[in-house]
Short mmCIF file of C-alpha atoms and ligand atoms in Angstrom, two decimals:
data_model
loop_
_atom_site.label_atom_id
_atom_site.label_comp_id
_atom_site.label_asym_id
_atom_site.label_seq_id
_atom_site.Cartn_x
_atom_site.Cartn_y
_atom_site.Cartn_z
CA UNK A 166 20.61 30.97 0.39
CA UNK A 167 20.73 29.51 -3.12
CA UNK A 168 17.53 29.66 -4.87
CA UNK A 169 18.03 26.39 -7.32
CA UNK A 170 14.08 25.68 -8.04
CA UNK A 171 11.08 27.38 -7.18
CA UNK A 172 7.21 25.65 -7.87
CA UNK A 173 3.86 26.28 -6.77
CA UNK A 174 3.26 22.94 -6.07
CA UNK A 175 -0.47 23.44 -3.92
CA UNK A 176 -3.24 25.77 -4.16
CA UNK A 177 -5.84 25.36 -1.08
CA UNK A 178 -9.29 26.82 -1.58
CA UNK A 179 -11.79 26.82 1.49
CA UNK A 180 -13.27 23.48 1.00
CA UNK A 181 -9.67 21.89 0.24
CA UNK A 182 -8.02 18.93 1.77
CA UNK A 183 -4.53 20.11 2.94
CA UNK A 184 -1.40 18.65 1.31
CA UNK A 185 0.59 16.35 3.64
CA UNK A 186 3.69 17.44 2.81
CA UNK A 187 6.81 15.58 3.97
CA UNK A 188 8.91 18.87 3.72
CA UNK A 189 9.70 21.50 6.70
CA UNK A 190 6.89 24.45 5.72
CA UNK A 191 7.17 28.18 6.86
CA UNK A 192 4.18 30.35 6.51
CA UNK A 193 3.88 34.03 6.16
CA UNK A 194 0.57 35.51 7.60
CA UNK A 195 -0.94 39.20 7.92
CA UNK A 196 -3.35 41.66 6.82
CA UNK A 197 -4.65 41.91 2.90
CA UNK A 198 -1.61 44.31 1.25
CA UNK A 199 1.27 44.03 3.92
CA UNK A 200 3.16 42.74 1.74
CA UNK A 201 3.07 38.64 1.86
CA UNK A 202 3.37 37.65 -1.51
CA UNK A 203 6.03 40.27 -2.36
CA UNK A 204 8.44 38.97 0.16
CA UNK A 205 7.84 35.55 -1.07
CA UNK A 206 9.28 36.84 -4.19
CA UNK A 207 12.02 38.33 -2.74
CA UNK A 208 12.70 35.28 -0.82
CA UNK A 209 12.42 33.07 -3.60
CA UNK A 210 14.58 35.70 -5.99
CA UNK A 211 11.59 35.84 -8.59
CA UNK A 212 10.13 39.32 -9.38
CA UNK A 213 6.39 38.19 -9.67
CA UNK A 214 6.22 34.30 -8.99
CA UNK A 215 3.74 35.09 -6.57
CA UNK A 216 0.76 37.31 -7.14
CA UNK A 217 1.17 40.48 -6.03
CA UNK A 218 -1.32 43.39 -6.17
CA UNK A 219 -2.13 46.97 -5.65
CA UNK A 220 -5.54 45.76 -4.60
CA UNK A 221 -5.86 44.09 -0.78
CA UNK A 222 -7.21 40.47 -1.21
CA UNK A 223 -5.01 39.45 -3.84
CA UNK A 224 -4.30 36.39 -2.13
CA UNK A 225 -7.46 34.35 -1.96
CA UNK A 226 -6.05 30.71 -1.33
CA UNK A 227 -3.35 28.78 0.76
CA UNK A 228 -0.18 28.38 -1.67
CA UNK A 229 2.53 25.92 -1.34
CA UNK A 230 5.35 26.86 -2.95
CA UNK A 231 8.09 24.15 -3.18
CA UNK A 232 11.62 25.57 -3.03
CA UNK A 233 14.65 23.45 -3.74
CA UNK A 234 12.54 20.39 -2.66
CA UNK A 235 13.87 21.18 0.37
CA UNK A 236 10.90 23.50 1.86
CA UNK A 237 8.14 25.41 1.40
CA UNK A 238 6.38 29.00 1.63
CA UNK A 239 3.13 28.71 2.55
CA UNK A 240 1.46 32.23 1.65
CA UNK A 241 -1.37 32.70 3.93
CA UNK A 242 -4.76 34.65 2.75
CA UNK A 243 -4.51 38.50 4.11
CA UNK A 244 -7.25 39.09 6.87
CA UNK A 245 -9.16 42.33 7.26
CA UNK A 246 -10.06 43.12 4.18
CA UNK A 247 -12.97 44.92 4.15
CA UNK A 248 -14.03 44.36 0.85
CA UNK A 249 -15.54 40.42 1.07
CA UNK A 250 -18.26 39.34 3.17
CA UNK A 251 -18.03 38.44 6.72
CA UNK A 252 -19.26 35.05 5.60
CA UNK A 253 -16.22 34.48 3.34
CA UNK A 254 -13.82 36.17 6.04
CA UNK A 255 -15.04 33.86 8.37
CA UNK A 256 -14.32 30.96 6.07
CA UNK A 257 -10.55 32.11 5.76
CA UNK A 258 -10.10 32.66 9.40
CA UNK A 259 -11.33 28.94 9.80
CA UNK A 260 -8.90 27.59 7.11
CA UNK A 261 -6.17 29.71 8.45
CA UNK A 262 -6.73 28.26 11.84
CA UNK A 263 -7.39 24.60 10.27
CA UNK A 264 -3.67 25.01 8.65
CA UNK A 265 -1.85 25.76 11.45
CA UNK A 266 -3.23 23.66 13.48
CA UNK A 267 -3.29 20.54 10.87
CA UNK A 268 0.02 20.95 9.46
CA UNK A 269 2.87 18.79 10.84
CA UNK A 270 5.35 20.61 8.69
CA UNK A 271 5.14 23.82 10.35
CA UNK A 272 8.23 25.21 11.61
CA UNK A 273 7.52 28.51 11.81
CA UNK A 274 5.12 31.27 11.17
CA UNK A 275 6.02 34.80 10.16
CA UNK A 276 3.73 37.71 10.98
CA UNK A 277 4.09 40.67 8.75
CA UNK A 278 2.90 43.76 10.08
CA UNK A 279 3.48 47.24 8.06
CA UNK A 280 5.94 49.34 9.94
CA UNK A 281 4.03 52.35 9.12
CA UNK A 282 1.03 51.26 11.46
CA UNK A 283 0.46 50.67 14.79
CA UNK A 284 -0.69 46.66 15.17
CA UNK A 285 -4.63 46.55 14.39
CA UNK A 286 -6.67 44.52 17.00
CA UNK A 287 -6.49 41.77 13.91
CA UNK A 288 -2.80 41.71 13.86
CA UNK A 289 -3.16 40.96 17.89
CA UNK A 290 -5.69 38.60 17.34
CA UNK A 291 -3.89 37.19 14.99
CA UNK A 292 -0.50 36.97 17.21
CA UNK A 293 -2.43 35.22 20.12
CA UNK A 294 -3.92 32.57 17.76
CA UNK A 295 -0.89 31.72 16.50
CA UNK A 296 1.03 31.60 19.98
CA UNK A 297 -1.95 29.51 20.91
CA UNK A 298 -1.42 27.12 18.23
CA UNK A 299 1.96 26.81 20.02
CA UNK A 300 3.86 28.93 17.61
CA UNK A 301 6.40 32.12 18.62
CA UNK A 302 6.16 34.10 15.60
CA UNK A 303 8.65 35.89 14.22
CA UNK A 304 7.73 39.58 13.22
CA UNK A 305 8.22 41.25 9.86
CA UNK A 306 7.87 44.89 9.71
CA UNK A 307 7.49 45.24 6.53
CA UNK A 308 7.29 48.18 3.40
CA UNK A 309 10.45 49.91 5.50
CA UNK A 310 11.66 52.02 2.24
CA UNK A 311 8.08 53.90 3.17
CA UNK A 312 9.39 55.45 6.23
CA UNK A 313 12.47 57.79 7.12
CA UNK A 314 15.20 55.76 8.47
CA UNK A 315 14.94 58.35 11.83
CA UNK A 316 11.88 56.73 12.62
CA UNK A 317 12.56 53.14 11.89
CA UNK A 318 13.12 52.32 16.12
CA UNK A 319 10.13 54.26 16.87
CA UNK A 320 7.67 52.37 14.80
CA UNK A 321 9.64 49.04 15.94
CA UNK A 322 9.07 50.11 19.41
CA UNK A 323 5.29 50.63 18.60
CA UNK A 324 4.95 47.46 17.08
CA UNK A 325 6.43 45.39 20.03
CA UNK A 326 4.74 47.42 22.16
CA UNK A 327 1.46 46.90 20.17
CA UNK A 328 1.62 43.07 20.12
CA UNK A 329 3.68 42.86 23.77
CA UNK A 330 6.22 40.52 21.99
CA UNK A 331 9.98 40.29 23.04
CA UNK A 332 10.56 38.11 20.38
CA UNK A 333 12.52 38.67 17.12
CA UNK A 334 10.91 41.91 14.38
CA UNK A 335 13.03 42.00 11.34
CA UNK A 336 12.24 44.87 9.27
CA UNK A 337 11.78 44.59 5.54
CA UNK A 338 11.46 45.77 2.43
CA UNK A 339 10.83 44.22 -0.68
CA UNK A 340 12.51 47.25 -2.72
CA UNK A 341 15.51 47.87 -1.55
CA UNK A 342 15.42 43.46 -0.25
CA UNK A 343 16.94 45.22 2.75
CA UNK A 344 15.91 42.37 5.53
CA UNK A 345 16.40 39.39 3.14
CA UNK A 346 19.61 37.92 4.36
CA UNK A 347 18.51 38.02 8.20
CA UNK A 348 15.27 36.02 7.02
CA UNK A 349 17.06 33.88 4.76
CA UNK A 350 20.18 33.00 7.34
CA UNK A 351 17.23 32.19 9.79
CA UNK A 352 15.22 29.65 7.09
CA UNK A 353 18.54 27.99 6.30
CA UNK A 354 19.49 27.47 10.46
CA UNK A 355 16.09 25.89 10.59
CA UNK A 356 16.45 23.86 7.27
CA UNK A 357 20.24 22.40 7.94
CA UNK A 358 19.39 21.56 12.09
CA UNK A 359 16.35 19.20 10.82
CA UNK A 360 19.08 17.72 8.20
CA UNK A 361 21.65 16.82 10.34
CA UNK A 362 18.82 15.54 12.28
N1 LIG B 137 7.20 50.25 -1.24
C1 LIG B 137 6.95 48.99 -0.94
N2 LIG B 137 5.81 48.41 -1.42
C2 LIG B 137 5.57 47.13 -1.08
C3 LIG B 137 6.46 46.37 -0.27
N3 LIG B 137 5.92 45.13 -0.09
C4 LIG B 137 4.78 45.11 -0.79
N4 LIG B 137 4.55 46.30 -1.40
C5 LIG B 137 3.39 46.66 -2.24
O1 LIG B 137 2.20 46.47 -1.50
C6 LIG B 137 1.15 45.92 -2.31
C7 LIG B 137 0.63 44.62 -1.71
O2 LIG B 137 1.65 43.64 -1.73
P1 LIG B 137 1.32 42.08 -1.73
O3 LIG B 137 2.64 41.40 -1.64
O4 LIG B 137 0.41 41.72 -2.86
O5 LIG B 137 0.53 41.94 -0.36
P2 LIG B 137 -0.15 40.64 0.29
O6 LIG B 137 0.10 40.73 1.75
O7 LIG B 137 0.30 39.40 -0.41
O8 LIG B 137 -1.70 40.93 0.00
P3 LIG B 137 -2.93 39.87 -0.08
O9 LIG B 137 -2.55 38.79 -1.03
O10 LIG B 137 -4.04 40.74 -0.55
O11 LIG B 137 -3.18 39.37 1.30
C8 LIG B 137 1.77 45.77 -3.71
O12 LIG B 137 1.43 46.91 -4.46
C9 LIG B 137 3.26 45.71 -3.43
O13 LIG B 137 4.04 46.17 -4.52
C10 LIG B 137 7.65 47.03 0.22
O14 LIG B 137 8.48 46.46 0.95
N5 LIG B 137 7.82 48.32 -0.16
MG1 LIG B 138 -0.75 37.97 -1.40
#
């Protein structure tokens, strides 16, 4: 994929009307510090476009971030982290829900999950909302320069086992970018069909 243009084009906070974009959107959900932001940098070929941080919760709004005004990356607020209120997770859950289940745009959504962990009950929660919201997602296992290439299919097992998915895991890292053409060849399939469309 050529990257030709790359611009944060909407920020969402929890009271905000959501953009009705006319552009196929793909969103990347999971929990605070998995690793959303930094493969929407990779993706987009920018270092630090989006915010990254050391510190879960970095992430605090919806963004839209126009690429080749031919799609977007939505980057999705990380859930569980334990450090805000339930009152203010609450509010995220509810305008994560609101977006996919408002957005016309939404091809598909990608559910990052760290391949060092077992799925949390959030991360399941999390997989049946979005399956309910009609959606198959497609798994990221992400941070895989953390673990010894021996146990890469163990932890892959674990995590379809975990979420009880058949459906596509693409591990990922956002050092090494190992991952990025798989993810990329699958955006542009998408993005071309609804062209010739
Ligand atoms: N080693 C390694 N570190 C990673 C990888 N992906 C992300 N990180 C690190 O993990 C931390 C969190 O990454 P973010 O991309 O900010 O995570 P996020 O999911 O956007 O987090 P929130 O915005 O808080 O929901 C940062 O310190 C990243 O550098 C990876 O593939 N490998
Ligand atoms: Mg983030």
């Amino acid at each position: 994929m050529v990257i030709k243009s790359v611009n944060l084009e909407t920020v969402c906070g929890i009271t905000s009307t959501l953009p009705k974009t006319e552009l196929p959107e793909f969103a990347f959900a999971g929990k605070s510090n998995v690793g959303k932001s930094s493969l929407i940098n990779a993706l987009m070929n920018r270092k630090s476009y989006a915010r990254t941080s050391a510190q879960p919760g970095k992430t605090q709004t919806i963004n839209f971030y126009n690429i080749n005004d031919e799609f977007y990356y939505v980057d999705l607020p990380g859930y569980g982290y334990a450090r805000v209120s339930e009152e203010i997770k609450a509010k995220w859950g509810k305008m994560i829900e609101r977006y996919l289940h408002q957005s016309k745009q939404l091809r598909v959504v990608f559910l990052l999950i760290d391949i060092r962990h077992d799925p949390s009950a959030n991360d399941k929660q999390m997989y049946d909302w979005i399956i309910h919201q009609g959606f198959e997602p497609v798994i990221i296992a992400t941070k895989l320069d953390k673990i010894k290439r021996s146990q890469v299919q163990k932890q892959l097992k674990a995590i379809r086992t975990g979420l009880n998915t058949k459906g596509t895991i693409i591990p990922f890292s956002a050092e090494t970018k190992q991952g990025r053409e798989e993810i990329w060849d699958f955006l542009e399939n998408i993005v071309q069909s609804e062209k010739n469309n």
